[in-house]
Coordinates of C-alpha atoms and ligand atoms in Angstrom, one line a residue:
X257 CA -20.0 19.1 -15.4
X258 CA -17.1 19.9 -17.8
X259 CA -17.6 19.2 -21.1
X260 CA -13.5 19.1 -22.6
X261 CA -13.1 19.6 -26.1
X262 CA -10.1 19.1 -28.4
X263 CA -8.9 22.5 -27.7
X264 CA -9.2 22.0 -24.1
X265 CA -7.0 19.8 -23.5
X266 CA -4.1 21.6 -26.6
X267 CA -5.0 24.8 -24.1
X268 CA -4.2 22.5 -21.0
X269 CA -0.7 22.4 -21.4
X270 CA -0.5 18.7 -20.2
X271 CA -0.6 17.1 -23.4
X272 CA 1.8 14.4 -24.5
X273 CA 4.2 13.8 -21.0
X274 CA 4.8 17.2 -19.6
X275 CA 5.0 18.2 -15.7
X276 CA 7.1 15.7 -14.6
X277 CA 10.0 17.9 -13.0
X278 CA 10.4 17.5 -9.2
X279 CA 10.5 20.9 -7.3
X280 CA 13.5 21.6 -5.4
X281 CA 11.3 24.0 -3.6
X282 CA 11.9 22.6 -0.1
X283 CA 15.5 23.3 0.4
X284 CA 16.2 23.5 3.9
X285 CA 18.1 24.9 6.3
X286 CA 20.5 22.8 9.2
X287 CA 18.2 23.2 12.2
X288 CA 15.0 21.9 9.9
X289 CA 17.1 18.1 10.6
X290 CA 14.6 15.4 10.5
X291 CA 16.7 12.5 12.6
X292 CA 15.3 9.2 11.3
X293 CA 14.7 5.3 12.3
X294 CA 14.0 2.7 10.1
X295 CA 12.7 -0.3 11.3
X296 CA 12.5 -4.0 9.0
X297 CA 15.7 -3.4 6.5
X298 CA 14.2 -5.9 3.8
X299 CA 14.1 -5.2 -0.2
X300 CA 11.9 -2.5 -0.2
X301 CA 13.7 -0.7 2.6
X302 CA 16.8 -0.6 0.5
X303 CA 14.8 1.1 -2.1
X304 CA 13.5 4.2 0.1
X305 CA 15.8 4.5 2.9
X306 CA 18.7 5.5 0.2
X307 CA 15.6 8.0 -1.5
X308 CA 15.1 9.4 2.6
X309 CA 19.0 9.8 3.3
X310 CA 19.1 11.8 0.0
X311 CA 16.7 14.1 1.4
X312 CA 18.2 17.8 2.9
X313 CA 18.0 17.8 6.4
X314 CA 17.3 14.1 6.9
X315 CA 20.1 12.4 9.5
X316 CA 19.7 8.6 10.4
X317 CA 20.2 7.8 13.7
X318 CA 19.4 4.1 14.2
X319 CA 18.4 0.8 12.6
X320 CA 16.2 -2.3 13.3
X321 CA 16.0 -5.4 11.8
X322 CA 15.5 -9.3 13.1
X323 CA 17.4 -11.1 11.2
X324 CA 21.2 -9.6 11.1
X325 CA 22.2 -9.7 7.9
X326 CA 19.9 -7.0 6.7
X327 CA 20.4 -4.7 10.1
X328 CA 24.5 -5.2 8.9
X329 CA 23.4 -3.7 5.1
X330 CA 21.0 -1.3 7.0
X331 CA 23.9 0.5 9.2
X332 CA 26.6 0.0 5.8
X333 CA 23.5 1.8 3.8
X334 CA 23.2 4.9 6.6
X335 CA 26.9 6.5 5.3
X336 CA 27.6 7.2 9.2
X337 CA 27.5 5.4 12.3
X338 CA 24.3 4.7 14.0
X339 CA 22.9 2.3 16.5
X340 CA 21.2 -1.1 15.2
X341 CA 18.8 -2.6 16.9
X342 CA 17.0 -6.4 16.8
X343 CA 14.2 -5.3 19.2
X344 CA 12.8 -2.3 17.3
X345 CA 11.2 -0.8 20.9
X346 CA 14.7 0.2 21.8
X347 CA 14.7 1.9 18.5
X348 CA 11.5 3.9 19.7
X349 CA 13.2 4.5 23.0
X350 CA 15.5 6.5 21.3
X351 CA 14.0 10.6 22.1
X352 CA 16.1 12.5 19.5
X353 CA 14.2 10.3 16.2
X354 CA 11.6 12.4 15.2
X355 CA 10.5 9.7 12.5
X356 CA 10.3 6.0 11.7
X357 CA 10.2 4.4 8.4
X358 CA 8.3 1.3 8.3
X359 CA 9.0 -1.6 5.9
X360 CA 8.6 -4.6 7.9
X361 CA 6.2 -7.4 6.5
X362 CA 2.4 -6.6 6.6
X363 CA 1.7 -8.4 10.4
X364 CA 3.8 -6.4 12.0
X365 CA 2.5 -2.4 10.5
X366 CA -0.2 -2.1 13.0
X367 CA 1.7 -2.4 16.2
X368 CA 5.4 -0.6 14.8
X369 CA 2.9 2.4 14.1
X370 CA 1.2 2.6 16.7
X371 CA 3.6 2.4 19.3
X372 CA 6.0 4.4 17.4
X373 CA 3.0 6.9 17.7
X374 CA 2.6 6.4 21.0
X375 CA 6.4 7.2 21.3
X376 CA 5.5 10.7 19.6
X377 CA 7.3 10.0 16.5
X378 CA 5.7 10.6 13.4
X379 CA 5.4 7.4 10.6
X380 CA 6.3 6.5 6.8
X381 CA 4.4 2.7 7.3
X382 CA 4.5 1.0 3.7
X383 CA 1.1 -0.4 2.2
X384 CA -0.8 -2.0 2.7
X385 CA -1.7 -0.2 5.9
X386 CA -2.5 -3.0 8.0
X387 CA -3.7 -7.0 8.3
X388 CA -7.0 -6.6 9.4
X389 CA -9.5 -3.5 9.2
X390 CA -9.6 -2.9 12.9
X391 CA -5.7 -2.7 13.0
X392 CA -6.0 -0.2 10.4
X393 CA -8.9 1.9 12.5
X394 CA -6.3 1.9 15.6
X395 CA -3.2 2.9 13.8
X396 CA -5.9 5.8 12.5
X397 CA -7.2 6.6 16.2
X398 CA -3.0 6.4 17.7
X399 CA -2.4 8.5 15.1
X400 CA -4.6 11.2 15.8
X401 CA -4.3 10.7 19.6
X402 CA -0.8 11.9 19.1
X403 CA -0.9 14.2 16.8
X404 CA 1.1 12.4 14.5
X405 CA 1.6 12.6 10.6
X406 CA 1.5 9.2 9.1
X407 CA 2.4 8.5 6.1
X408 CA 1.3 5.3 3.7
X409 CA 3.6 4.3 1.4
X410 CA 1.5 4.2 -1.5
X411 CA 3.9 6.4 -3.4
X412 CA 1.2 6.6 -6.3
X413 CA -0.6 9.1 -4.5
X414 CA 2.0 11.5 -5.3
X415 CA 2.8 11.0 -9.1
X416 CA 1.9 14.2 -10.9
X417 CA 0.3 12.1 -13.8
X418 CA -1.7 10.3 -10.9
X419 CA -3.5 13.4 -9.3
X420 CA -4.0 14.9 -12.9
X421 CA -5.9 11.9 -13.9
X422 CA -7.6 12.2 -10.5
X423 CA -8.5 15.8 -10.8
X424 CA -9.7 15.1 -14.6
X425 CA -12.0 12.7 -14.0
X426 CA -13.3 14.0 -11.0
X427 CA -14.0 17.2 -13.3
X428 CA -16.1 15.0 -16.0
X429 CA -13.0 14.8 -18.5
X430 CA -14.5 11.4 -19.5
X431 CA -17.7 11.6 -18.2
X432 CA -19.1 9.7 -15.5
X433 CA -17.4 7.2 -14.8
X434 CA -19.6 3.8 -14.2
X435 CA -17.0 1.1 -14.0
X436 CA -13.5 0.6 -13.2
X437 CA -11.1 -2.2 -13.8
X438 CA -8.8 -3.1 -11.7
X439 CA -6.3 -5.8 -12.3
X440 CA -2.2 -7.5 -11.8
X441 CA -1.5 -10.7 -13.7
X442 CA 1.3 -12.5 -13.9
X443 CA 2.5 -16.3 -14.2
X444 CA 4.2 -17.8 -11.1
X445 CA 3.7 -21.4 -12.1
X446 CA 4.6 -23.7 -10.7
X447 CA 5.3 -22.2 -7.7
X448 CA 6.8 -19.7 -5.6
X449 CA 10.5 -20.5 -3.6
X450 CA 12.0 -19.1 -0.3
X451 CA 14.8 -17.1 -0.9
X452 CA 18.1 -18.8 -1.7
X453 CA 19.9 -17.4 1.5
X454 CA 17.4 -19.4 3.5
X455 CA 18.3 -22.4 4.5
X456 CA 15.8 -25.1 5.8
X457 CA 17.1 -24.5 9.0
X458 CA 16.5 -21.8 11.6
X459 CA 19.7 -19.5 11.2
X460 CA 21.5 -17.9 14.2
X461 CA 21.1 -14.5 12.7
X462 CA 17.2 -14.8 12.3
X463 CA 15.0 -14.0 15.5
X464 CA 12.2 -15.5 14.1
X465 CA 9.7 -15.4 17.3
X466 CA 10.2 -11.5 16.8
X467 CA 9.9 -12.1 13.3
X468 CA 6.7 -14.2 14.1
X469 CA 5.5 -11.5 16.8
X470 CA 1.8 -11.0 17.0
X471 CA 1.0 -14.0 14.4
X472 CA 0.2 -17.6 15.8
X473 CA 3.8 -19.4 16.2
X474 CA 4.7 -21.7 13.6
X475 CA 7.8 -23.7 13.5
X476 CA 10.8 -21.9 11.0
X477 CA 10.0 -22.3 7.7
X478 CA 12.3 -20.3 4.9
X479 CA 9.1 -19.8 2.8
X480 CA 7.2 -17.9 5.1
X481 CA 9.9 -15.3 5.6
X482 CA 11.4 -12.9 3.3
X483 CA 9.3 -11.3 0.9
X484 CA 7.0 -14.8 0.4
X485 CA 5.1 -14.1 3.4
X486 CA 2.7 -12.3 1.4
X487 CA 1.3 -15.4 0.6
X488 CA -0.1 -17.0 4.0
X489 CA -3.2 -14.9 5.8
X490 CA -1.3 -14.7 9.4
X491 CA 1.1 -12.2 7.6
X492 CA -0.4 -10.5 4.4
X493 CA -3.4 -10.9 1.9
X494 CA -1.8 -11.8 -1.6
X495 CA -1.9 -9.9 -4.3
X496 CA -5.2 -8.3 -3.3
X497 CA -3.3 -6.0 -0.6
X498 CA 0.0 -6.4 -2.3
X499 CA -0.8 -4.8 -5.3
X500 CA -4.5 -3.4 -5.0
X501 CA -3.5 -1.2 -2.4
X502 CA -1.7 0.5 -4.9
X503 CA -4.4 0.4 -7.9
X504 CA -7.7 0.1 -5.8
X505 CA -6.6 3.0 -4.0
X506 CA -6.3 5.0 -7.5
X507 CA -9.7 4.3 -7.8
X508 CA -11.1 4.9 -4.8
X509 CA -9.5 8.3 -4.7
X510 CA -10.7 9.1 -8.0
X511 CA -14.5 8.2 -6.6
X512 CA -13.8 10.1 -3.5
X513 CA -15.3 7.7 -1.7
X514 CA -14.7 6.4 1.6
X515 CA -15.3 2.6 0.6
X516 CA -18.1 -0.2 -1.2
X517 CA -21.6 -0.4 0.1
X518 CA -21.1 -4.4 -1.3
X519 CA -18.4 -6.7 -2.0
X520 CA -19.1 -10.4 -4.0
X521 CA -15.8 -12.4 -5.1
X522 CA -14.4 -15.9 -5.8
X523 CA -11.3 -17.8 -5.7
X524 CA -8.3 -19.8 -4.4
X525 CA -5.0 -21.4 -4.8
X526 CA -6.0 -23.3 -7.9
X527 CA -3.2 -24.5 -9.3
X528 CA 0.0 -23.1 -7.3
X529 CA 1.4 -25.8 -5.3
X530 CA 3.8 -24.2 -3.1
X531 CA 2.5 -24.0 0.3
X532 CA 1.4 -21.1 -0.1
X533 CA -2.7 -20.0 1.1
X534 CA -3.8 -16.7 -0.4
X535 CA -5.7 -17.0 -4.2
X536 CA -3.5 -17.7 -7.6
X537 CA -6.9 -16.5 -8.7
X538 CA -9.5 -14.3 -7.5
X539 CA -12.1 -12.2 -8.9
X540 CA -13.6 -9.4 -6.7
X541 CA -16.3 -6.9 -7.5
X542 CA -17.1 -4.2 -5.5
X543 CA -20.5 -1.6 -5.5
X544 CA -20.0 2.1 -5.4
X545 CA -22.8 4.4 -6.1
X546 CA -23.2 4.3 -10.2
X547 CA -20.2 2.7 -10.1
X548 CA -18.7 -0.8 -10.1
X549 CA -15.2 -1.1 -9.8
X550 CA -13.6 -4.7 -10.3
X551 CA -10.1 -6.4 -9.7
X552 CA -8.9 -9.2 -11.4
X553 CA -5.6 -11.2 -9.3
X554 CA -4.0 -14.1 -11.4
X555 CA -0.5 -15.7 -10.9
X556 CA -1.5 -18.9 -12.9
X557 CA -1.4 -16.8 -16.0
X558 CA -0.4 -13.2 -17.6
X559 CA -1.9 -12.3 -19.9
X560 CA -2.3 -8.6 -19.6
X561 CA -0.1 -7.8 -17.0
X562 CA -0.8 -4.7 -14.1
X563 CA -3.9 -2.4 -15.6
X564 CA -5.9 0.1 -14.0
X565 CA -8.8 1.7 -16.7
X566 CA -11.9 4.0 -15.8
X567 CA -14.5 3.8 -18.3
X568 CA -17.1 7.0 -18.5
X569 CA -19.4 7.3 -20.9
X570 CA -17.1 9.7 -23.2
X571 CA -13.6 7.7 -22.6
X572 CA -11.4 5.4 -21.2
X573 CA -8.7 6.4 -19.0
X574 CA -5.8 3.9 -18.7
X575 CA -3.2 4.8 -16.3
X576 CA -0.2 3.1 -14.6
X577 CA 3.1 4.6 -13.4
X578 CA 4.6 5.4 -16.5
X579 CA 1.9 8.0 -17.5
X580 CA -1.9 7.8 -18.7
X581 CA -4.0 7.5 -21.9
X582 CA -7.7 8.8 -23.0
X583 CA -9.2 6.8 -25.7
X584 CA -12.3 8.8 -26.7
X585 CA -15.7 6.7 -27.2
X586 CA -17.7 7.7 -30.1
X587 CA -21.6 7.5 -29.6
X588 CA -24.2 6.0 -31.4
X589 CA -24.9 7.4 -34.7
X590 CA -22.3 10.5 -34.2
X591 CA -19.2 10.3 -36.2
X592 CA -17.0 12.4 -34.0
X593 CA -16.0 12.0 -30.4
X594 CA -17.3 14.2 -27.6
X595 CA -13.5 14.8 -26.4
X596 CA -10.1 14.4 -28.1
X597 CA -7.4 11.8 -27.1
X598 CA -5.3 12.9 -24.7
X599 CA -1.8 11.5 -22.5
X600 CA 0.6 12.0 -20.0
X601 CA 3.7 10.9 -19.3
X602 CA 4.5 9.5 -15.6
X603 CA 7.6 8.4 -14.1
X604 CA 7.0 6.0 -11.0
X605 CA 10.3 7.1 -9.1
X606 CA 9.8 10.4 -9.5
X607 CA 6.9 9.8 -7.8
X608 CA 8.5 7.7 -5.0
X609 CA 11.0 10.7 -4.2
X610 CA 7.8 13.0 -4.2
X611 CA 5.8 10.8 -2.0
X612 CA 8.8 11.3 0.9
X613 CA 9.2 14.6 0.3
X614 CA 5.8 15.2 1.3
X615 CA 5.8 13.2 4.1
X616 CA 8.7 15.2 5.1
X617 CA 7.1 18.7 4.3
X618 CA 4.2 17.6 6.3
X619 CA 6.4 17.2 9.1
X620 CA 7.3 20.4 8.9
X621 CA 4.1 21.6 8.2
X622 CA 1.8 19.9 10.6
X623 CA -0.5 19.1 7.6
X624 CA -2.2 15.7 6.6
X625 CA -0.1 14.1 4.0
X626 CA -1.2 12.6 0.5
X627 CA -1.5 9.0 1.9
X628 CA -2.9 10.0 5.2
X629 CA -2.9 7.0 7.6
X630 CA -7.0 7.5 7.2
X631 CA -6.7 6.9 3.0
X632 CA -4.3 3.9 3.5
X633 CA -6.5 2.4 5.9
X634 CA -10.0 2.8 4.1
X635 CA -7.6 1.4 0.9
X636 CA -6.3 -1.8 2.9
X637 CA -9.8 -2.1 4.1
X638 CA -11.6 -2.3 0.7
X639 CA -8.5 -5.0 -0.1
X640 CA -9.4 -7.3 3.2
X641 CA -13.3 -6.9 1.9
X642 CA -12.2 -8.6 -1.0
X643 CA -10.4 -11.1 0.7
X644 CA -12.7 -11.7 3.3
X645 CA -15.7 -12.5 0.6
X646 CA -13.6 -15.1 -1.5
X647 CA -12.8 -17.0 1.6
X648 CA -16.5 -17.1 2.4
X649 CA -17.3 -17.4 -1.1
X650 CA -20.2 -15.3 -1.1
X651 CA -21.1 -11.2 -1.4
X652 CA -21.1 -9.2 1.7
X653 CA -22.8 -6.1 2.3
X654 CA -20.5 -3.2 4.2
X655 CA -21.4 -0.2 6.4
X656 CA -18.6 2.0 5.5
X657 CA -19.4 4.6 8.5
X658 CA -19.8 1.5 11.4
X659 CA -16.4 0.0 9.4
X660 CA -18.7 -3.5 9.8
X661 CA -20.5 -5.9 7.6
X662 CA -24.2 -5.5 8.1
X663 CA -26.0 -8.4 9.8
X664 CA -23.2 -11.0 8.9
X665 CA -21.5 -11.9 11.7
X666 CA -19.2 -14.7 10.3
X667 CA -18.0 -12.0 7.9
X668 CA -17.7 -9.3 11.2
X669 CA -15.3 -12.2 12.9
X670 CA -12.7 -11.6 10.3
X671 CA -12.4 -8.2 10.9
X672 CA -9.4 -9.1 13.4
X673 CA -7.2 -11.4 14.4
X674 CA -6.1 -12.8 17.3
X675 CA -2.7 -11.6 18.3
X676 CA -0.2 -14.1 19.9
X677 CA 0.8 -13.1 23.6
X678 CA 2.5 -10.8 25.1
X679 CA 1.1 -8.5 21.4
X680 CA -1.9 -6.4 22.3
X681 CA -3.2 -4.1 20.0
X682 CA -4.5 -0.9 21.8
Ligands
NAD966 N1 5.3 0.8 -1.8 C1 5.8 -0.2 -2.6 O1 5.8 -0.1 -3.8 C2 6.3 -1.5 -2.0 C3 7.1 -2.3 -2.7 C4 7.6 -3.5 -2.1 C5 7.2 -3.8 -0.8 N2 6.4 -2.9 -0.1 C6 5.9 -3.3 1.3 O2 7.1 -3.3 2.1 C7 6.9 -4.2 3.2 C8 8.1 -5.1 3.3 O3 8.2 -5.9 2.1 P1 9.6 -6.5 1.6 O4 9.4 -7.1 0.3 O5 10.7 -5.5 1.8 O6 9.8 -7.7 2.6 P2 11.1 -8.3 3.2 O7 10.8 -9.7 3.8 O8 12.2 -8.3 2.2 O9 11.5 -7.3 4.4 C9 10.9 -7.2 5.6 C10 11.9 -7.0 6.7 O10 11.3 -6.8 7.9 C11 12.1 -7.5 8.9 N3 11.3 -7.8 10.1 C12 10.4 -8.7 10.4 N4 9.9 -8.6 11.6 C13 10.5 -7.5 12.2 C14 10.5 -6.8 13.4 N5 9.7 -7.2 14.4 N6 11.3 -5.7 13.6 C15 12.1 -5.3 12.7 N7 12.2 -5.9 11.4 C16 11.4 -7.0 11.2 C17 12.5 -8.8 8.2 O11 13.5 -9.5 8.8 C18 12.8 -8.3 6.8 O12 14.2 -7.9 6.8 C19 5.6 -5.0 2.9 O13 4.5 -4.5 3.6 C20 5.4 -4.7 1.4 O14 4.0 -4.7 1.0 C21 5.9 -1.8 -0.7

């Protein structure tokens, strides 16, 4: 193992918020034209279809969206004409997109991908990956079958300051690392509301059985839709996919692991009365060899905000998207630390342009990309573990090469769901 001294890290050159500059290596030439669809036209598609359309070489061809008024800012947002569709299979239909972009809401990842897969484009799907951990193990399995690059949009994976920190502490930089902390906090009380161009009535310009798709039918109800329906378990997870498939997959990566051996947690909707289902408060701790890695989820009150430390036995790494700290740890009876402090700046949309440009280079290339379809499923399935033990209130013991819970077969049911007719997931 590395031991890193002070003048280490001076020699390093990545002291104090350097290598942040974005190569402009890629510049291509006209016939390298990646012709793009982008299917669900919500918030965070307006935040990476502009960062796509910026790209060299990348030409939007057509649009898909259920409810109309965000398929209208869609087509305004492509600069030139191109086809909008509600029903985003005539989107795939379409033979001259070489690529989809994916930002519908959580329920609906599993099948875009794979049939956009099985319609030989390649993917960009946002995080988290999937709904359930077999939805995630098909969209790996139609990936491959295809020879398709997906993506995952956990843009993360591409921050320079992210993979330093990665590549440090895999090297020892802080020694080994026993525990990881994991957590996003924030005060929501005392509730949550639909989004004020919702009314409580279905709209004409909202499809909302195609907005339902594979999930049970409910009657219209403005809170489930845009962007709130993270917080009912037919669509999303809460905050544990929402936000730990950014952070949990920081730490996973850093352990090079494929997932837990064991996951114990506890929880619920305490104290938000919205109508909402998935926990204002949730504790989740997961086993890794040597290592136990927790996340704390907490709308009811914030207190520390989004944090994300590794604590080896020399230092503590603290890292979010605007850079990365080492505290040194002094040891008994020594009066100097083993390694000096050390930081690095970060810039979380640099990162966000990087992570497309990859995804667009691997196109090219033929090479995995950062966030491999694989890494943003074993991600979202460490996420759904900790999901799946607070609802059952107990710990769970997980066989990460099966993908099952061993010998638990109330835990095993809740590995899927039951999709709503005509949806099949193959
Ligand atoms: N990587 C990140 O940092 C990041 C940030 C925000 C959101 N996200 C992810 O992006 C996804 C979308 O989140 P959002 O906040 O934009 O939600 P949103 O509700 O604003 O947008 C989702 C859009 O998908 C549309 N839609 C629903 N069903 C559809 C279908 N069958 N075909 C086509 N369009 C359909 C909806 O009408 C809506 O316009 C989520 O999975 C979320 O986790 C990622």
């Amino acid at each position: 193992m590395n031991k890193l001294t002070r003048r280490d890290f001076a020699k390093s050159g990545i002291v104090a918020g350097t290598g942040t500059a974005i190569s402009r290596m890629n510049i291509m030439g006209a016939n390298d034209r990646i012709n793009i669809g982008l299917i669900g036209c919500g918030d965070r598609a307006m935040q990476i279809y502009p960062i796509f359309l910026k790209e060299a070489g990348v030409n939007p061809v057509a649009v898909s969206d259920v409810y109309q008024p965000y398929l209208d800012k869609a087509v305004a947002t492509s600069g030139k004409p191109v086809a909008k569709h509600e029903d985003f299979r005539r989107l795939l239909e379409i033979k001259e997109i070489d690529a989809v972009v994916i930002a519908t809401p959580d329920h609906w990842h599993a099948l875009n991908t794979i049939m956009a897969c099985q319609a030989g484009k390649d993917v960009y799907v946002e995080k988290p990956m999937s709904l359930t951990i077999l939805e995630g193990r098909k969209m790996v399995e139609a990936a491959r079958k295809n020879n398709r690059v997906v993506q995952n949009g956990s843009q993360q994976r591409s921050g320079p300051h992210y993979q330093e920190a990665v590549k440090l502490i895999r090297d020892g930089a802080i020694g080994p690392v026993h525990k990881i902390t994991v957590g996003y906090t924030r005060n929501s009380m005392p509730g949550l509301k639909p989004l004020g161009e919702l009314g409580k009535e279905l709209p004409k310009t909202l499809n909302w059985d195609m907005w339902l798709g594979p999930a049970p039918y409910v009657p219209f109800d403005p809170f489930r839709c845009h962007y709130n329906f993270r917080w009912f378990w037919d669509y999303s997870g809460g905050q544990m996919t929402n936000w730990g498939a950014h952070n949990l997959d920081i730490a996973r990566w850093a352990l090079n692991a494929r997932g837990p051996s064991a996951v114990a947690a506890f929880g619920g909707r305490y104290a938000i009365n919205d109508g909402g289902e998935t926990p204002d408060v949730q504790e989740v701790i997961y086993n890794f060899p040597n290592c136990v890695v927790t996340w704390s989820g907490r709308e009811v009150n914030r207190t520390r905000d989004e944090y994300l430390s590794f604590q080896g036995t020399k230092g503590t790494l603290s890292i979010l998207r605007d850079g990365f700290t080492i505290a040194p740890e002094t040891w008994r009876k020594k009066e100097t630390p083993e390694i000096a402090p050390m930081q690095m700046k970060g810039d979380g949309k640099e990162s966000q342009v990087l992570h497309i440009r990859n995804f667009l280079d691997c196109m090219r290339s033929r090479k995995r990309p950062v966030a491999d379809v694989e890494e943003g499923h074993l991600t979202a399935t460490m996420c759904h573990m900790g999901n799946i033990a607070t609802r059952l209130g107990r710990s769970l013991k997980w066989d990460a090469r099966k993908e099952e819970f061993i010998s638990d077969a109330e835990a095993n049911k809740m590995l899927s769901t039951e999709y709503r007719k005509p949806w099949r997931l193959e």
